C-alpha cells in the first residue's frame, strides 16, 4: 500500500506539471504498465481528482478543473520560488493581486518546512525592493502566456509597437522574462520567420489559442541574454550605426554588454549599432570611448556632431 500511495502521489505530481500525458509516457515515468496507470487514474478519481481521459492514438490523460483546488506537490526549489514570487507580487509588480498574494504567501509559509522557511527569510532579508515605474500587467494575460508557453500552443495577439503602430502577430511562444520592471514574451514570429521579444503590456491575446507546435531550439545565446540584448536596442527612440576605428576586442572591452551590438569590419574597425533617447546623449557616450569613429547611418547624429564641433571651434577663438 505504501508503494501504491507513493506512486499515486508521483502520478498526481506529473499530471500537475504537464497538461497532457499519453498512457505509455506515464507508464515509462512511473516504471509500470499502462494497465497500472489506468488503475491508478481510477484511484485518483475515487479520491476526487478530476482526471480526464481521451481515447485514440493522440489520446491520453490530463488533470481537469475541479470544484476545489487539489493539493499541490512541490519540491524544495519550487516552494522557494513560489514564496519569493508571491513576495514580489505583493510589492505591486503585477496589477491588482497584492492583497491576494499576501494571503497566499501566509498560507504557504505556514506549511513550509523550517529549512525552506529559513532560505526564504534569508533571501528576503538581503533583498531590497526598489519601486519601479514600469507598466503593470493584467495577471490574466500572464497566466494565458504561461499556459501557451507550457503547452506549446501557437498564439495570435494584437500588438502595439513603440511608435504606436498596431499589428496582429502569430507566434510560437516559449518563455516569459521580467527585466527592468517590465514583462517580455520571447517567441518565434511565424510571419517574420525569426525570434522576437514582445512587451507584454503592449499585447492582447486572442482566444482560443492555436494548435500545438513542435518546440524549436532556443536562441543560442540563451533566453536571458537574448532578451537583454533585444530590450537594450528596442527601448530607445533613436538608433544609429557607427563605425569605430579600433579592433572589435578593444571596443568590446570598453562597452557594457547591453550598450549595443558590435560587428567586425576588419582587423582595425567595427560597426556599433546602438541607441539612445536622443542623438546628443549617444554622442556624449561615444566621446567617452576615446576612440575615433565616423557616423555610418544616422543623419541626426551627424547633425549633432556638426553642432558640437562648431561649439568647440568657437571655444578656441
Tab-separated table of N, CA and C in Angstrom, residues 49-123:
chain	number	residue	atom	x	y	z
A	49	UNK	N	-10.089	13.619	-7.586
A	49	UNK	CA	-9.293	14.352	-8.570
A	49	UNK	C	-9.898	14.145	-9.960
A	50	UNK	N	-10.265	15.227	-10.672
A	50	UNK	CA	-10.922	15.099	-11.970
A	50	UNK	C	-9.934	14.803	-13.104
A	51	UNK	N	-9.491	13.574	-13.207
A	51	UNK	CA	-8.564	13.184	-14.267
A	51	UNK	C	-9.381	12.841	-15.508
A	52	UNK	N	-9.146	13.576	-16.584
A	52	UNK	CA	-9.878	13.356	-17.827
A	52	UNK	C	-9.060	12.474	-18.763
A	53	UNK	N	-9.744	11.616	-19.516
A	53	UNK	CA	-9.075	10.707	-20.454
A	53	UNK	C	-9.697	10.863	-21.828
A	54	UNK	N	-8.838	10.863	-22.868
A	54	UNK	CA	-9.316	10.912	-24.246
A	54	UNK	C	-8.793	9.695	-24.987
A	55	UNK	N	-9.651	9.002	-25.734
A	55	UNK	CA	-9.222	7.786	-26.440
A	55	UNK	C	-8.504	8.116	-27.739
A	56	UNK	N	-7.969	7.081	-28.372
A	56	UNK	CA	-7.340	7.240	-29.680
A	56	UNK	C	-5.833	7.327	-29.612
A	57	UNK	N	-5.221	7.426	-30.809
A	57	UNK	CA	-3.765	7.473	-30.904
A	57	UNK	C	-3.206	8.704	-30.204
A	58	UNK	N	-3.884	9.841	-30.383
A	58	UNK	CA	-3.411	11.083	-29.775
A	58	UNK	C	-4.013	11.319	-28.398
A	59	UNK	N	-4.694	10.303	-27.859
A	59	UNK	CA	-5.363	10.455	-26.577
A	59	UNK	C	-4.398	10.384	-25.412
A	60	UNK	N	-4.962	10.516	-24.227
A	60	UNK	CA	-4.134	10.470	-23.035
A	60	UNK	C	-4.894	10.977	-21.837
A	61	UNK	N	-4.144	11.485	-20.850
A	61	UNK	CA	-4.721	11.921	-19.589
A	61	UNK	C	-4.339	13.368	-19.289
A	62	UNK	N	-5.262	14.056	-18.646
A	62	UNK	CA	-4.985	15.405	-18.181
A	62	UNK	C	-5.782	15.650	-16.913
A	63	UNK	N	-5.270	16.529	-16.052
A	63	UNK	CA	-5.952	16.876	-14.818
A	63	UNK	C	-6.895	18.029	-15.097
A	64	UNK	N	-8.196	17.748	-14.980
A	64	UNK	CA	-9.181	18.772	-15.263
A	64	UNK	C	-9.392	19.690	-14.086
A	65	UNK	N	-10.203	20.714	-14.316
A	65	UNK	CA	-10.531	21.664	-13.258
A	65	UNK	C	-11.612	21.071	-12.361
A	66	UNK	N	-11.384	21.061	-11.072
A	66	UNK	CA	-12.334	20.504	-10.129
A	66	UNK	C	-13.103	21.576	-9.399
A	67	UNK	N	-13.959	21.140	-8.485
A	67	UNK	CA	-14.733	22.088	-7.692
A	67	UNK	C	-13.862	22.800	-6.670
A	68	UNK	N	-12.762	22.166	-6.267
A	68	UNK	CA	-11.825	22.752	-5.307
A	68	UNK	C	-10.411	22.522	-5.800
A	69	UNK	N	-9.503	23.379	-5.354
A	69	UNK	CA	-8.108	23.251	-5.763
A	69	UNK	C	-7.470	22.043	-5.086
A	70	UNK	N	-6.914	21.102	-5.845
A	70	UNK	CA	-6.284	19.939	-5.220
A	70	UNK	C	-4.963	20.331	-4.573
A	71	UNK	N	-4.481	19.526	-3.628
A	71	UNK	CA	-3.181	19.823	-3.018
A	71	UNK	C	-2.083	19.851	-4.071
A	72	UNK	N	-1.192	20.825	-3.958
A	72	UNK	CA	-0.072	20.942	-4.884
A	72	UNK	C	1.133	20.218	-4.317
A	73	UNK	N	1.803	19.460	-5.146
A	73	UNK	CA	3.000	18.742	-4.732
A	73	UNK	C	4.206	19.491	-5.266
A	74	UNK	N	4.980	20.094	-4.383
A	74	UNK	CA	6.102	20.940	-4.773
A	74	UNK	C	7.392	20.384	-4.212
A	75	UNK	N	8.465	20.451	-5.035
A	75	UNK	CA	9.772	20.127	-4.476
A	75	UNK	C	10.329	21.374	-3.786
A	76	UNK	N	11.504	21.257	-3.171
A	76	UNK	CA	12.057	22.363	-2.387
A	76	UNK	C	12.246	23.618	-3.217
A	77	UNK	N	12.827	23.460	-4.419
A	77	UNK	CA	13.112	24.628	-5.248
A	77	UNK	C	11.829	25.315	-5.706
A	78	UNK	N	10.801	24.518	-6.039
A	78	UNK	CA	9.531	25.109	-6.472
A	78	UNK	C	8.871	25.876	-5.328
A	79	UNK	N	8.932	25.336	-4.108
A	79	UNK	CA	8.324	26.008	-2.965
A	79	UNK	C	8.998	27.341	-2.686
A	80	UNK	N	10.340	27.356	-2.732
A	80	UNK	CA	11.065	28.606	-2.506
A	80	UNK	C	10.746	29.617	-3.610
A	81	UNK	N	10.709	29.147	-4.858
A	81	UNK	CA	10.424	30.043	-5.981
A	81	UNK	C	9.038	30.666	-5.850
A	82	UNK	N	8.043	29.877	-5.438
A	82	UNK	CA	6.692	30.403	-5.290
A	82	UNK	C	6.631	31.428	-4.165
A	83	UNK	N	7.301	31.127	-3.037
A	83	UNK	CA	7.296	32.057	-1.916
A	83	UNK	C	7.933	33.391	-2.300
A	84	UNK	N	9.076	33.328	-3.001
A	84	UNK	CA	9.744	34.553	-3.432
A	84	UNK	C	8.883	35.310	-4.445
A	85	UNK	N	8.265	34.569	-5.368
A	85	UNK	CA	7.409	35.200	-6.363
A	85	UNK	C	6.202	35.886	-5.739
A	86	UNK	N	5.610	35.259	-4.724
A	86	UNK	CA	4.464	35.868	-4.056
A	86	UNK	C	4.868	37.141	-3.323
A	87	UNK	N	6.049	37.144	-2.713
A	87	UNK	CA	6.510	38.350	-2.039
A	87	UNK	C	6.752	39.478	-3.037
A	88	UNK	N	7.271	39.121	-4.201
A	88	UNK	CA	7.482	40.130	-5.236
A	88	UNK	C	6.149	40.690	-5.725
A	89	UNK	N	5.183	39.787	-5.962
A	89	UNK	CA	3.860	40.230	-6.420
A	89	UNK	C	3.170	41.077	-5.366
A	90	UNK	N	3.401	40.751	-4.096
A	90	UNK	CA	2.793	41.542	-3.024
A	90	UNK	C	3.308	42.967	-3.018
A	91	UNK	N	4.486	43.175	-3.620
A	91	UNK	CA	5.056	44.517	-3.685
A	91	UNK	C	4.491	45.364	-4.798
A	92	UNK	N	3.584	44.797	-5.604
A	92	UNK	CA	2.891	45.608	-6.598
A	92	UNK	C	3.415	45.488	-8.002
A	93	UNK	N	4.203	44.451	-8.330
A	93	UNK	CA	4.727	44.343	-9.688
A	93	UNK	C	3.683	43.828	-10.674
A	94	UNK	N	2.612	43.226	-10.169
A	94	UNK	CA	1.515	42.771	-11.017
A	94	UNK	C	0.235	43.430	-10.516
A	95	UNK	N	-0.532	43.987	-11.443
A	95	UNK	CA	-1.677	44.811	-11.046
A	95	UNK	C	-2.761	44.005	-10.368
A	96	UNK	N	-3.253	44.516	-9.231
A	96	UNK	CA	-4.469	44.019	-8.630
A	96	UNK	C	-4.373	42.756	-7.810
A	97	UNK	N	-3.166	42.206	-7.577
A	97	UNK	CA	-3.087	40.957	-6.831
A	97	UNK	C	-2.216	41.084	-5.588
A	98	UNK	N	-1.952	42.317	-5.159
A	98	UNK	CA	-1.088	42.495	-3.988
A	98	UNK	C	-1.682	41.826	-2.749
A	99	UNK	N	-2.953	42.105	-2.467
A	99	UNK	CA	-3.584	41.562	-1.266
A	99	UNK	C	-3.729	40.050	-1.372
A	100	UNK	N	-4.115	39.563	-2.561
A	100	UNK	CA	-4.243	38.126	-2.762
A	100	UNK	C	-2.903	37.426	-2.572
A	101	UNK	N	-1.843	38.048	-3.036
A	101	UNK	CA	-0.512	37.461	-2.893
A	101	UNK	C	-0.117	37.335	-1.428
A	102	UNK	N	-0.466	38.340	-0.633
A	102	UNK	CA	-0.142	38.291	0.794
A	102	UNK	C	-0.875	37.134	1.472
A	103	UNK	N	-2.157	36.957	1.136
A	103	UNK	CA	-2.923	35.860	1.745
A	103	UNK	C	-2.340	34.502	1.342
A	104	UNK	N	-2.013	34.347	0.055
A	104	UNK	CA	-1.443	33.080	-0.405
A	104	UNK	C	-0.082	32.826	0.228
A	105	UNK	N	0.708	33.887	0.393
A	105	UNK	CA	2.025	33.743	0.996
A	105	UNK	C	1.911	33.305	2.457
A	106	UNK	N	0.937	33.855	3.168
A	106	UNK	CA	0.744	33.470	4.563
A	106	UNK	C	0.417	31.986	4.690
A	107	UNK	N	-0.421	31.483	3.786
A	107	UNK	CA	-0.758	30.059	3.823
A	107	UNK	C	0.452	29.192	3.486
A	108	UNK	N	1.232	29.621	2.502
A	108	UNK	CA	2.389	28.823	2.093
A	108	UNK	C	3.439	28.772	3.188
A	109	UNK	N	3.747	29.922	3.781
A	109	UNK	CA	4.790	29.954	4.808
A	109	UNK	C	4.386	29.181	6.057
A	110	UNK	N	3.084	29.031	6.281
A	110	UNK	CA	2.609	28.285	7.440
A	110	UNK	C	2.983	26.806	7.341
A	111	UNK	N	3.059	26.279	6.126
A	111	UNK	CA	3.336	24.850	5.954
A	111	UNK	C	4.747	24.583	5.434
A	112	UNK	N	5.549	25.630	5.214
A	112	UNK	CA	6.917	25.408	4.757
A	112	UNK	C	7.743	24.733	5.852
A	113	UNK	N	8.539	23.726	5.499
A	113	UNK	CA	9.481	23.168	6.469
A	113	UNK	C	10.445	24.247	6.935
A	114	UNK	N	10.992	24.084	8.131
A	114	UNK	CA	11.842	25.116	8.718
A	114	UNK	C	13.042	25.433	7.832
A	115	UNK	N	13.607	24.404	7.166
A	115	UNK	CA	14.784	24.642	6.327
A	115	UNK	C	14.448	25.547	5.151
A	116	UNK	N	13.235	25.407	4.582
A	116	UNK	CA	12.843	26.243	3.444
A	116	UNK	C	12.420	27.622	3.925
A	117	UNK	N	11.771	27.692	5.082
A	117	UNK	CA	11.381	28.986	5.617
A	117	UNK	C	12.615	29.846	5.899
A	118	UNK	N	13.668	29.185	6.361
A	118	UNK	CA	14.911	29.908	6.629
A	118	UNK	C	15.508	30.450	5.330
A	119	UNK	N	15.469	29.666	4.254
A	119	UNK	CA	16.012	30.117	2.967
A	119	UNK	C	15.234	31.309	2.443
A	120	UNK	N	13.906	31.258	2.534
A	120	UNK	CA	13.080	32.348	2.034
A	120	UNK	C	13.316	33.612	2.847
A	121	UNK	N	13.366	33.476	4.182
A	121	UNK	CA	13.558	34.645	5.035
A	121	UNK	C	14.935	35.265	4.845
A	122	UNK	N	15.948	34.410	4.641
A	122	UNK	CA	17.295	34.931	4.411
A	122	UNK	C	17.355	35.723	3.116
A	123	UNK	N	16.744	35.174	2.060
A	123	UNK	CA	16.717	35.872	0.774
A	123	UNK	C	15.994	37.203	0.905
